[in-house]
Short mmCIF file of C-alpha atoms in Angstrom, two decimals:
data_model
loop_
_atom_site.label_atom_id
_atom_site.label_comp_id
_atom_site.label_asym_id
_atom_site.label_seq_id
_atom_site.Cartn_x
_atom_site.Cartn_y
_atom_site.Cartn_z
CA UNK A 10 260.27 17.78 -75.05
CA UNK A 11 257.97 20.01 -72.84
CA UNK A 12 257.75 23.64 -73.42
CA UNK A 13 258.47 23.75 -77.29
CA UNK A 14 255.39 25.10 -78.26
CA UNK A 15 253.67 21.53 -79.32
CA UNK A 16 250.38 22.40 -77.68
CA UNK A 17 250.61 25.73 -79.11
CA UNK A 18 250.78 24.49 -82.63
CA UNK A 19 247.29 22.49 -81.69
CA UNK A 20 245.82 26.16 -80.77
CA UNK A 21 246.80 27.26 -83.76
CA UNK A 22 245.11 24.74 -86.00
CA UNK A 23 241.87 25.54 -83.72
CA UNK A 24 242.40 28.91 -84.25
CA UNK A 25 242.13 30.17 -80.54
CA UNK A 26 245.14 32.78 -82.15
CA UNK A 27 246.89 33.65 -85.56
CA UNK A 28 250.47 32.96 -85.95
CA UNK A 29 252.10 36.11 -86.46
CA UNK A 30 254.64 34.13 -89.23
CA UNK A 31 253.60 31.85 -91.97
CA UNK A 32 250.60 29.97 -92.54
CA UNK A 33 248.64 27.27 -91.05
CA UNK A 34 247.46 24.76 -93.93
CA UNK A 35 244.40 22.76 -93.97
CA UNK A 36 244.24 20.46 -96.98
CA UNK A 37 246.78 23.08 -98.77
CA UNK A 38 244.44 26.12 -97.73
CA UNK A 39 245.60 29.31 -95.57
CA UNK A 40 242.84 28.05 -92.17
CA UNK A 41 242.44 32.03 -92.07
CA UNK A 42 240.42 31.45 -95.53
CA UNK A 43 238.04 29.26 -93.95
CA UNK A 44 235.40 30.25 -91.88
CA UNK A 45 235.86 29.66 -88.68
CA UNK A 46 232.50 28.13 -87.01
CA UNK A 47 233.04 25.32 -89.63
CA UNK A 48 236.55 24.85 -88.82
CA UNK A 49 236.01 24.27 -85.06
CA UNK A 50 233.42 22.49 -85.68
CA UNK A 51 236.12 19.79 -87.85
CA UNK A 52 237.92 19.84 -84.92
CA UNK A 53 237.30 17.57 -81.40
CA UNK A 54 240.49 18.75 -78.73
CA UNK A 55 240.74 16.60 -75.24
CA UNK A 56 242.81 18.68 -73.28
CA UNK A 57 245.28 17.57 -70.62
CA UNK A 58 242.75 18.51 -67.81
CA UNK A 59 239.17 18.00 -69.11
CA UNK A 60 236.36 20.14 -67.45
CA UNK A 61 233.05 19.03 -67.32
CA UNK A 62 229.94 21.23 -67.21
CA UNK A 63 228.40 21.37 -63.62
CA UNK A 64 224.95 20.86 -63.33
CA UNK A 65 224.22 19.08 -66.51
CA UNK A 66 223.61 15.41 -66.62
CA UNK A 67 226.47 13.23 -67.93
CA UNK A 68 224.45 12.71 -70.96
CA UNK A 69 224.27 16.36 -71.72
CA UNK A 70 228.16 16.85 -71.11
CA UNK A 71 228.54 14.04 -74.12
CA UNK A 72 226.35 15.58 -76.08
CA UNK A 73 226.64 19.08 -75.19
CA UNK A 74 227.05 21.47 -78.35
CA UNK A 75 224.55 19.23 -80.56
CA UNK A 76 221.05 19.73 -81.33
CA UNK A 77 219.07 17.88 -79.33
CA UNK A 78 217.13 16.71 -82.45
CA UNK A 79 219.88 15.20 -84.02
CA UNK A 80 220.69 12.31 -82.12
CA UNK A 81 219.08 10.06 -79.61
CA UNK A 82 220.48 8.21 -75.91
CA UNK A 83 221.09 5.17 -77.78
CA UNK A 84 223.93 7.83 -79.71
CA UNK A 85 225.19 8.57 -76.46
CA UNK A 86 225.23 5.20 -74.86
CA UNK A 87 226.79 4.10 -78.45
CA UNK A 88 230.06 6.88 -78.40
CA UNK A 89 230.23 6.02 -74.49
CA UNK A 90 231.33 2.66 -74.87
CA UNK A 91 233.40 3.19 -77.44
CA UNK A 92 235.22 5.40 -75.31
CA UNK A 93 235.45 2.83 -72.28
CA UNK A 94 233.08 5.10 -70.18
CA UNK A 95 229.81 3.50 -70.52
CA UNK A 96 230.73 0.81 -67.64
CA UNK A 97 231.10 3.66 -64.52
CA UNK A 98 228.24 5.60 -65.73
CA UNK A 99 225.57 2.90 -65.94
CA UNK A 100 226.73 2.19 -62.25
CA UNK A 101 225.99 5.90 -60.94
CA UNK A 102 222.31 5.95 -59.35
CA UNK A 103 220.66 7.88 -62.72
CA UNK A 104 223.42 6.61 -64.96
CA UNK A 105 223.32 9.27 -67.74
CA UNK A 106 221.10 11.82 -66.18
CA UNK A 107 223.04 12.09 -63.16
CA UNK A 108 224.29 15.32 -62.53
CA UNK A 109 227.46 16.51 -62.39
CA UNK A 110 228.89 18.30 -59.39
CA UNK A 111 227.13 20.46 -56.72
CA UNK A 112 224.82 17.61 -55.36
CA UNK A 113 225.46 15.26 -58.43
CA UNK A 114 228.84 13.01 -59.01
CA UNK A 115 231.86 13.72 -58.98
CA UNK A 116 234.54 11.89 -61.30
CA UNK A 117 238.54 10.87 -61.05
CA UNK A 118 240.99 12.46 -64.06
CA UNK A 119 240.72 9.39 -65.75
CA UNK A 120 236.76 9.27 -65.89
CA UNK A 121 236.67 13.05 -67.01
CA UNK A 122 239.03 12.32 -69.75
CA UNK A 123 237.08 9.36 -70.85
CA UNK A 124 233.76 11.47 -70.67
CA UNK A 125 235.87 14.24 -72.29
CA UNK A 126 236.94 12.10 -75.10
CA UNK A 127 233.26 10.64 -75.57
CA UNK A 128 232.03 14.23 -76.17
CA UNK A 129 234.52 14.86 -78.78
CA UNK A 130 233.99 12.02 -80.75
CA UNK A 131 230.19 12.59 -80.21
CA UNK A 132 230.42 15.29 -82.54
CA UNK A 133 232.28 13.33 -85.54
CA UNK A 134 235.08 15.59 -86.21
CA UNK A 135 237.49 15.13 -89.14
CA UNK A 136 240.54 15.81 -86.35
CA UNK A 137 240.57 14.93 -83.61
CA UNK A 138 243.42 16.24 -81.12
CA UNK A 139 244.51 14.43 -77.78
CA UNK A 140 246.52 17.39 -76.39
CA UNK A 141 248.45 15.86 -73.43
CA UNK A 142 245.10 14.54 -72.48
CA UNK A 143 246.68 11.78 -70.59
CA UNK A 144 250.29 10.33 -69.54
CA UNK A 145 248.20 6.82 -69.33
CA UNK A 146 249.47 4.32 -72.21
CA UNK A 147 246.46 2.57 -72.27
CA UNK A 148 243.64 5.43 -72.47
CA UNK A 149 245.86 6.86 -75.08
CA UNK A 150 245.36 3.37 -77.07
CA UNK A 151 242.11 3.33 -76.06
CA UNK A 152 241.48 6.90 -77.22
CA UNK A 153 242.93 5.84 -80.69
CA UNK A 154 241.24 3.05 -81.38
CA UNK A 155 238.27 4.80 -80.35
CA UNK A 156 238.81 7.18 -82.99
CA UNK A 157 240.00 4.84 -85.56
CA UNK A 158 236.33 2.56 -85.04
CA UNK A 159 234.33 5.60 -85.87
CA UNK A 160 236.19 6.85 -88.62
CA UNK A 161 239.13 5.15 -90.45
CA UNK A 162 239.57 8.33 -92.13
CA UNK A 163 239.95 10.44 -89.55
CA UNK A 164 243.16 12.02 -88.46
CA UNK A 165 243.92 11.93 -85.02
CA UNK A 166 246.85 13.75 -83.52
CA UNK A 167 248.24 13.19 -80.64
CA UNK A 168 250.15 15.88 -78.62
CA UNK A 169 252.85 14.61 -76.27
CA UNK A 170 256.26 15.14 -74.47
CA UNK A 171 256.46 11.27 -73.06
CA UNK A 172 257.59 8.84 -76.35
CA UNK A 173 255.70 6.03 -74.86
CA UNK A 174 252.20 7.49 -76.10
CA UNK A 175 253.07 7.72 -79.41
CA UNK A 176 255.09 5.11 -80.48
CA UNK A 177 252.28 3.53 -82.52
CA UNK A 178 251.26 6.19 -84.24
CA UNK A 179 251.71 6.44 -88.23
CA UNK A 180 253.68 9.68 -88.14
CA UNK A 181 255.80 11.08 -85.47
CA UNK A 182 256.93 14.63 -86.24
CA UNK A 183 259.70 15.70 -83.14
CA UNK A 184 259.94 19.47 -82.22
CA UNK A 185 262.76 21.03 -80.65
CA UNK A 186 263.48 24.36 -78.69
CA UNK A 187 261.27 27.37 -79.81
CA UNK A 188 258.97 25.33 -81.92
CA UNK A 189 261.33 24.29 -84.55
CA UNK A 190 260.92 21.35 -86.55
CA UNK A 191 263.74 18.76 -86.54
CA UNK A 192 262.22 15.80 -88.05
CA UNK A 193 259.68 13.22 -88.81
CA UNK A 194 258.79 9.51 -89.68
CA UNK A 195 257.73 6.69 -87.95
CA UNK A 196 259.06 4.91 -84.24
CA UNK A 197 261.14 2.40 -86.19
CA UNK A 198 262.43 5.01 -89.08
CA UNK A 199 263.22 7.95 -86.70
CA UNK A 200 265.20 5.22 -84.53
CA UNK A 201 267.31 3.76 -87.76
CA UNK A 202 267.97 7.97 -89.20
CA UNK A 203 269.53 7.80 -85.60
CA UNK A 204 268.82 11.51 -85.08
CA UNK A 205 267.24 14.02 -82.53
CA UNK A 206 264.37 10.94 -82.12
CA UNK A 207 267.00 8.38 -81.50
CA UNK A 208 268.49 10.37 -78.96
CA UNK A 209 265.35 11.32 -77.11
CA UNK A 210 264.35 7.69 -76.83
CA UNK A 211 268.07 7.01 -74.99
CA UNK A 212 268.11 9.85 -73.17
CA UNK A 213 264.08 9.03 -71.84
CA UNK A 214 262.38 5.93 -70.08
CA UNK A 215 259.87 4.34 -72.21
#
């Protein structure tokens, strides 16, 4: 359900803020042990509404945050396609150096979340966190088997009030009012445990 705090808990793991309660875990270890530069830099976060960087090329927004002597265009290209946002690009007049904004392109929702999500997994994080970055089924698939391609073992979680975007995913865990944890398992087992799942499935449209 909206409002229970499931973005927050994606803030948290980022470490934008401490919890004042209780730990956050990483691999069984307090995050507040681990430095932070290396733990953001574990960690690629689409947001819900994506903001690209005006006056850089689409190339640099991909890239941006990466030394430039680390990767090439073919990279870019490479992580673009994967993320279904090579296609609209090469049609722009400069393709990847086309700016954006203020005299350069300008791009619908769905092309600055695919850009969004290119530039995320341009930087290979270990998690990888879709934070109500879209209420689109099919960029949401996209997005995972995006992820999935480039690294089987990464873990990708997806933040969501609507149950259609994450019906395929391998864990579900369901929060309720304040934050408070009410269960987990999988679309089919959380439907068969007939519980606070079940009836959010009845009581929404899928």
């Amino acid at each position: 359900s909206s409002g229970c705090g499931k973005s927050t808990m994606a803030q948290l793991l980022e470490r934008f803020y401490d919890s004042s309660q209780g730990r956050v875990l990483l691999d069984g270890q307090d995050i507040r042990t681990l430095n932070i530069a290396w733990l953001r830099s574990q960690i690629g976060i689409v947001s819900q509404e994506p903001s690209l960087i005006l006056g850089l090329s689409i190339g640099e927004n991909i890239s941006y945050g990466c030394l430039p002597n680390t990767f090439d265009r073919t990279d870019i290209i490479d992580v673009a396609k994967r993320a279904h946002c090579h296609k609209f690009i090469e049609l722009l007049p400069q393709n990847y150096d086309t700016l954006v904004g203020v005299n350069g392109a300008f791009f619908s929702g769905g092309q600055k979340q695919r850009i969004a999500i290119a530039r995320a997994l341009f930087r290979k994080p270990k998690i990888l966190i879709l934070d109500e970055a879209t209420s689109a089924l099919d960029l949401v698939e996209e997005s995972l088997n995006a992820a999935r391609q480039d690294d089987p073992s990464r873990t990708v979680i997806v933040v969501a009030h609507r149950l259609s975007t994450i019906q395929s995913c391998d864990l579900i865990c369901v929060l309720g009012p304040n934050g408070r944890f009410l269960e987990s398992g999988t679309h089919n087992e959380l439907m068969a445990r007939g519980d606070a799942y079940y009836r959010f499935v009845h009581d929404h449209v899928i």
